Amino acid sequence: MAIERTFSIIKPDATRRNLTGAINAKIEAAGLRIIAQRRTKWKQADARKFYAVHAKRPFYKDLVKFMTSGPIVMQVLEGNNAIAKYREIMGATNPANADAGTIRKDFAESIEANSVHGSDSAENAKKEIKLCFKAAEIVG
Ligand code: GDP
């Protein structure tokens, strides 16, 4: 298995409920290392740019509103098979369909307020990391 990097966001529903540490504990227990981390609050333009691939989806406007509704924590995670591994421990987009023990099953409030984002491919991981972090901020 290859050592990979993936991009993660702890979303506003989770920061609001003070769950950053609980989510980080699940990330680290899965063998992933948090090699960059920054808490911030997105402006509308940041969220629109990040989710541009979803611009045509009916939930895009709501998603941008939600992602700018409070602080987020952006992260780079590193480990064996990190992209698929993180998707596995995140659980399904809709927490109602997520497996037991996953972040979304344990913490998500709804299909929208689902506590975390994780890159869905190597190509997107690279793009998202580049968009949100400078190389010097990532310390593996
Ligand atoms: P992910 O890769 O599992 O995060 O899912 P997607 O890439 O399909 O969607 C991106 C984000 O949009 C999700 O994490 C949710 O926050 C939100 N989202 C997805 N589907 C819906 C939906 O049907 N309704 C609403 N309101 N939000 C959604």
mmCIF file of C-alpha atoms and ligand atoms in Angstrom:
data_model
loop_
_atom_site.group_PDB
_atom_site.id
_atom_site.type_symbol
_atom_site.label_atom_id
_atom_site.label_comp_id
_atom_site.label_asym_id
_atom_site.label_seq_id
_atom_site.Cartn_x
_atom_site.Cartn_y
_atom_site.Cartn_z
ATOM 1 C CA MET A 1 0.000 0.000 0.000
ATOM 2 C CA ALA A 2 1.245 3.435 -0.903
ATOM 3 C CA ILE A 3 1.697 6.306 1.534
ATOM 4 C CA GLU A 4 -0.810 8.940 0.411
ATOM 5 C CA ARG A 5 -2.039 12.356 1.481
ATOM 6 C CA THR A 6 -5.671 13.387 1.618
ATOM 7 C CA PHE A 7 -7.518 16.600 2.427
ATOM 8 C CA SER A 8 -9.993 16.793 5.312
ATOM 9 C CA ILE A 9 -12.359 19.423 6.682
ATOM 10 C CA ILE A 10 -14.024 19.304 10.087
ATOM 11 C CA LYS A 11 -17.267 21.105 9.230
ATOM 12 C CA PRO A 12 -19.144 23.867 11.139
ATOM 13 C CA ASP A 13 -21.664 21.467 12.738
ATOM 14 C CA ALA A 14 -18.762 19.636 14.396
ATOM 15 C CA THR A 15 -16.737 22.682 15.514
ATOM 16 C CA ARG A 16 -19.950 24.170 16.963
ATOM 17 C CA ARG A 17 -20.367 21.072 19.152
ATOM 18 C CA ASN A 18 -16.665 21.077 20.172
ATOM 19 C CA LEU A 19 -15.961 17.758 18.405
ATOM 20 C CA THR A 20 -12.577 18.568 16.808
ATOM 21 C CA GLY A 21 -10.657 16.451 19.339
ATOM 22 C CA ALA A 22 -13.100 13.534 19.163
ATOM 23 C CA ILE A 23 -12.842 13.476 15.357
ATOM 24 C CA ASN A 24 -9.047 13.794 15.467
ATOM 25 C CA ALA A 25 -8.937 10.833 17.876
ATOM 26 C CA LYS A 26 -10.783 8.680 15.312
ATOM 27 C CA ILE A 27 -8.442 9.866 12.550
ATOM 28 C CA GLU A 28 -5.348 8.979 14.583
ATOM 29 C CA ALA A 29 -6.796 5.664 15.804
ATOM 30 C CA ALA A 30 -7.182 4.681 12.134
ATOM 31 C CA GLY A 31 -3.430 5.160 11.644
ATOM 32 C CA LEU A 32 -3.621 8.477 9.802
ATOM 33 C CA ARG A 33 -1.323 11.357 10.786
ATOM 34 C CA ILE A 34 -2.512 14.967 10.865
ATOM 35 C CA ILE A 35 0.439 16.630 9.120
ATOM 36 C CA ALA A 36 -1.220 20.047 8.624
ATOM 37 C CA GLN A 37 -4.132 21.671 10.414
ATOM 38 C CA ARG A 38 -5.678 25.162 10.337
ATOM 39 C CA ARG A 39 -8.869 26.488 11.883
ATOM 40 C CA THR A 40 -10.518 29.205 9.820
ATOM 41 C CA LYS A 41 -13.851 30.641 8.764
ATOM 42 C CA TRP A 42 -14.625 30.573 5.073
ATOM 43 C CA LYS A 43 -16.090 33.503 3.193
ATOM 44 C CA GLN A 44 -18.775 32.778 0.559
ATOM 45 C CA ALA A 45 -16.163 32.975 -2.204
ATOM 46 C CA ASP A 46 -13.931 30.355 -0.507
ATOM 47 C CA ALA A 47 -16.788 27.867 -0.176
ATOM 48 C CA ARG A 48 -18.037 28.499 -3.719
ATOM 49 C CA LYS A 49 -14.564 27.906 -5.126
ATOM 50 C CA PHE A 50 -13.961 24.749 -3.091
ATOM 51 C CA TYR A 51 -17.327 23.223 -4.032
ATOM 52 C CA ALA A 52 -17.332 24.484 -7.650
ATOM 53 C CA VAL A 53 -17.777 20.882 -8.892
ATOM 54 C CA HIS A 54 -21.180 20.877 -7.180
ATOM 55 C CA ALA A 55 -22.286 24.239 -8.654
ATOM 56 C CA LYS A 56 -25.105 22.610 -10.659
ATOM 57 C CA ARG A 57 -26.397 20.438 -7.802
ATOM 58 C CA PRO A 58 -29.679 21.525 -6.167
ATOM 59 C CA PHE A 59 -28.062 21.659 -2.715
ATOM 60 C CA TYR A 60 -25.109 23.893 -3.745
ATOM 61 C CA LYS A 61 -26.506 27.151 -2.339
ATOM 62 C CA ASP A 62 -27.405 25.542 0.987
ATOM 63 C CA LEU A 63 -24.016 23.826 1.143
ATOM 64 C CA VAL A 64 -22.169 27.141 0.683
ATOM 65 C CA LYS A 65 -24.374 28.736 3.366
ATOM 66 C CA PHE A 66 -23.693 25.852 5.757
ATOM 67 C CA MET A 67 -19.920 25.777 5.149
ATOM 68 C CA THR A 68 -19.678 29.513 5.923
ATOM 69 C CA SER A 69 -21.911 29.318 9.019
ATOM 70 C CA GLY A 70 -19.069 28.782 11.508
ATOM 71 C CA PRO A 71 -15.436 27.786 11.954
ATOM 72 C CA ILE A 72 -13.961 24.860 10.048
ATOM 73 C CA VAL A 73 -10.721 22.932 10.571
ATOM 74 C CA MET A 74 -8.795 22.141 7.387
ATOM 75 C CA GLN A 75 -6.313 19.274 7.533
ATOM 76 C CA VAL A 76 -3.882 17.213 5.523
ATOM 77 C CA LEU A 77 -3.842 13.552 6.558
ATOM 78 C CA GLU A 78 -1.063 11.130 5.667
ATOM 79 C CA GLY A 79 -0.862 7.357 5.818
ATOM 80 C CA ASN A 80 -1.159 4.055 3.995
ATOM 81 C CA ASN A 81 -3.967 4.286 1.482
ATOM 82 C CA ALA A 82 -5.026 7.566 3.158
ATOM 83 C CA ILE A 83 -7.666 8.589 0.604
ATOM 84 C CA ALA A 84 -9.734 5.381 0.773
ATOM 85 C CA LYS A 85 -8.969 4.869 4.483
ATOM 86 C CA TYR A 86 -10.361 8.290 5.416
ATOM 87 C CA ARG A 87 -13.477 7.804 3.235
ATOM 88 C CA GLU A 88 -13.977 4.493 5.091
ATOM 89 C CA ILE A 89 -13.807 6.008 8.594
ATOM 90 C CA MET A 90 -15.897 9.050 7.533
ATOM 91 C CA GLY A 91 -18.830 6.814 6.572
ATOM 92 C CA ALA A 92 -21.557 7.423 3.973
ATOM 93 C CA THR A 93 -22.596 10.983 3.010
ATOM 94 C CA ASN A 94 -25.990 10.454 4.635
ATOM 95 C CA PRO A 95 -25.369 9.476 8.276
ATOM 96 C CA ALA A 96 -28.492 7.306 8.161
ATOM 97 C CA ASN A 97 -26.595 5.022 5.768
ATOM 98 C CA ALA A 98 -23.214 5.200 7.529
ATOM 99 C CA ASP A 99 -21.633 2.138 9.155
ATOM 100 C CA ALA A 100 -21.383 1.842 12.942
ATOM 101 C CA GLY A 101 -18.320 3.500 14.443
ATOM 102 C CA THR A 102 -17.762 5.895 11.534
ATOM 103 C CA ILE A 103 -17.384 9.638 12.140
ATOM 104 C CA ARG A 104 -20.648 10.453 10.358
ATOM 105 C CA LYS A 105 -22.625 7.699 12.119
ATOM 106 C CA ASP A 106 -21.395 8.868 15.527
ATOM 107 C CA PHE A 107 -21.441 12.635 15.010
ATOM 108 C CA ALA A 108 -23.274 13.862 11.881
ATOM 109 C CA GLU A 109 -26.559 15.731 12.215
ATOM 110 C CA SER A 110 -27.885 15.340 8.643
ATOM 111 C CA ILE A 111 -26.900 14.622 5.024
ATOM 112 C CA GLU A 112 -25.703 18.249 4.811
ATOM 113 C CA ALA A 113 -24.324 18.824 8.323
ATOM 114 C CA ASN A 114 -22.287 15.634 8.145
ATOM 115 C CA SER A 115 -19.280 16.749 10.232
ATOM 116 C CA VAL A 116 -16.413 16.031 7.785
ATOM 117 C CA HIS A 117 -15.184 16.322 4.215
ATOM 118 C CA GLY A 118 -12.586 13.973 2.710
ATOM 119 C CA SER A 119 -11.124 13.938 -0.810
ATOM 120 C CA ASP A 120 -12.686 11.308 -3.080
ATOM 121 C CA SER A 121 -9.692 10.694 -5.391
ATOM 122 C CA ALA A 122 -5.932 11.207 -5.617
ATOM 123 C CA GLU A 123 -6.476 13.949 -8.190
ATOM 124 C CA ASN A 124 -8.911 15.863 -5.970
ATOM 125 C CA ALA A 125 -6.733 15.353 -2.878
ATOM 126 C CA LYS A 126 -3.838 17.030 -4.659
ATOM 127 C CA LYS A 127 -6.031 19.887 -5.914
ATOM 128 C CA GLU A 128 -7.721 20.507 -2.541
ATOM 129 C CA ILE A 129 -4.458 20.431 -0.575
ATOM 130 C CA LYS A 130 -2.888 22.908 -3.006
ATOM 131 C CA LEU A 131 -5.915 25.195 -2.787
ATOM 132 C CA CYS A 132 -5.899 25.362 1.026
ATOM 133 C CA PHE A 133 -2.294 24.946 2.253
ATOM 134 C CA LYS A 134 1.139 26.308 1.409
ATOM 135 C CA ALA A 135 3.840 23.645 1.072
ATOM 136 C CA ALA A 136 5.656 25.008 4.154
ATOM 137 C CA GLU A 137 2.555 24.460 6.320
ATOM 138 C CA ILE A 138 2.603 20.706 5.676
ATOM 139 C CA VAL A 139 5.051 18.894 7.920
ATOM 140 C CA GLY A 140 5.104 15.132 7.368
HETATM 141 P P1 GDP B 1 -19.180 13.472 0.219
HETATM 142 O O1 GDP B 1 -18.054 13.232 -0.753
HETATM 143 O O2 GDP B 1 -19.577 12.229 0.987
HETATM 144 O O3 GDP B 1 -18.915 14.632 1.155
HETATM 145 O O4 GDP B 1 -20.504 13.847 -0.639
HETATM 146 P P2 GDP B 1 -20.738 14.745 -1.958
HETATM 147 O O5 GDP B 1 -19.430 15.075 -2.622
HETATM 148 O O6 GDP B 1 -21.787 14.051 -2.760
HETATM 149 O O7 GDP B 1 -21.406 16.083 -1.401
HETATM 150 C C1 GDP B 1 -20.641 17.114 -0.829
HETATM 151 C C2 GDP B 1 -21.354 17.628 0.406
HETATM 152 O O8 GDP B 1 -22.589 18.222 0.023
HETATM 153 C C3 GDP B 1 -21.764 16.554 1.429
HETATM 154 O O9 GDP B 1 -20.727 16.163 2.299
HETATM 155 C C4 GDP B 1 -22.881 17.250 2.165
HETATM 156 O O10 GDP B 1 -22.406 18.190 3.134
HETATM 157 C C5 GDP B 1 -23.582 17.996 1.038
HETATM 158 N N1 GDP B 1 -24.672 17.202 0.424
HETATM 159 C C6 GDP B 1 -24.568 16.066 -0.328
HETATM 160 N N2 GDP B 1 -25.782 15.625 -0.726
HETATM 161 C C7 GDP B 1 -26.680 16.517 -0.221
HETATM 162 C C8 GDP B 1 -28.101 16.625 -0.303
HETATM 163 O O11 GDP B 1 -28.786 15.800 -0.932
HETATM 164 N N3 GDP B 1 -28.672 17.697 0.349
HETATM 165 C C9 GDP B 1 -27.940 18.611 1.020
HETATM 166 N N4 GDP B 1 -28.567 19.626 1.637
HETATM 167 N N5 GDP B 1 -26.608 18.543 1.116
HETATM 168 C C10 GDP B 1 -25.976 17.513 0.510
#
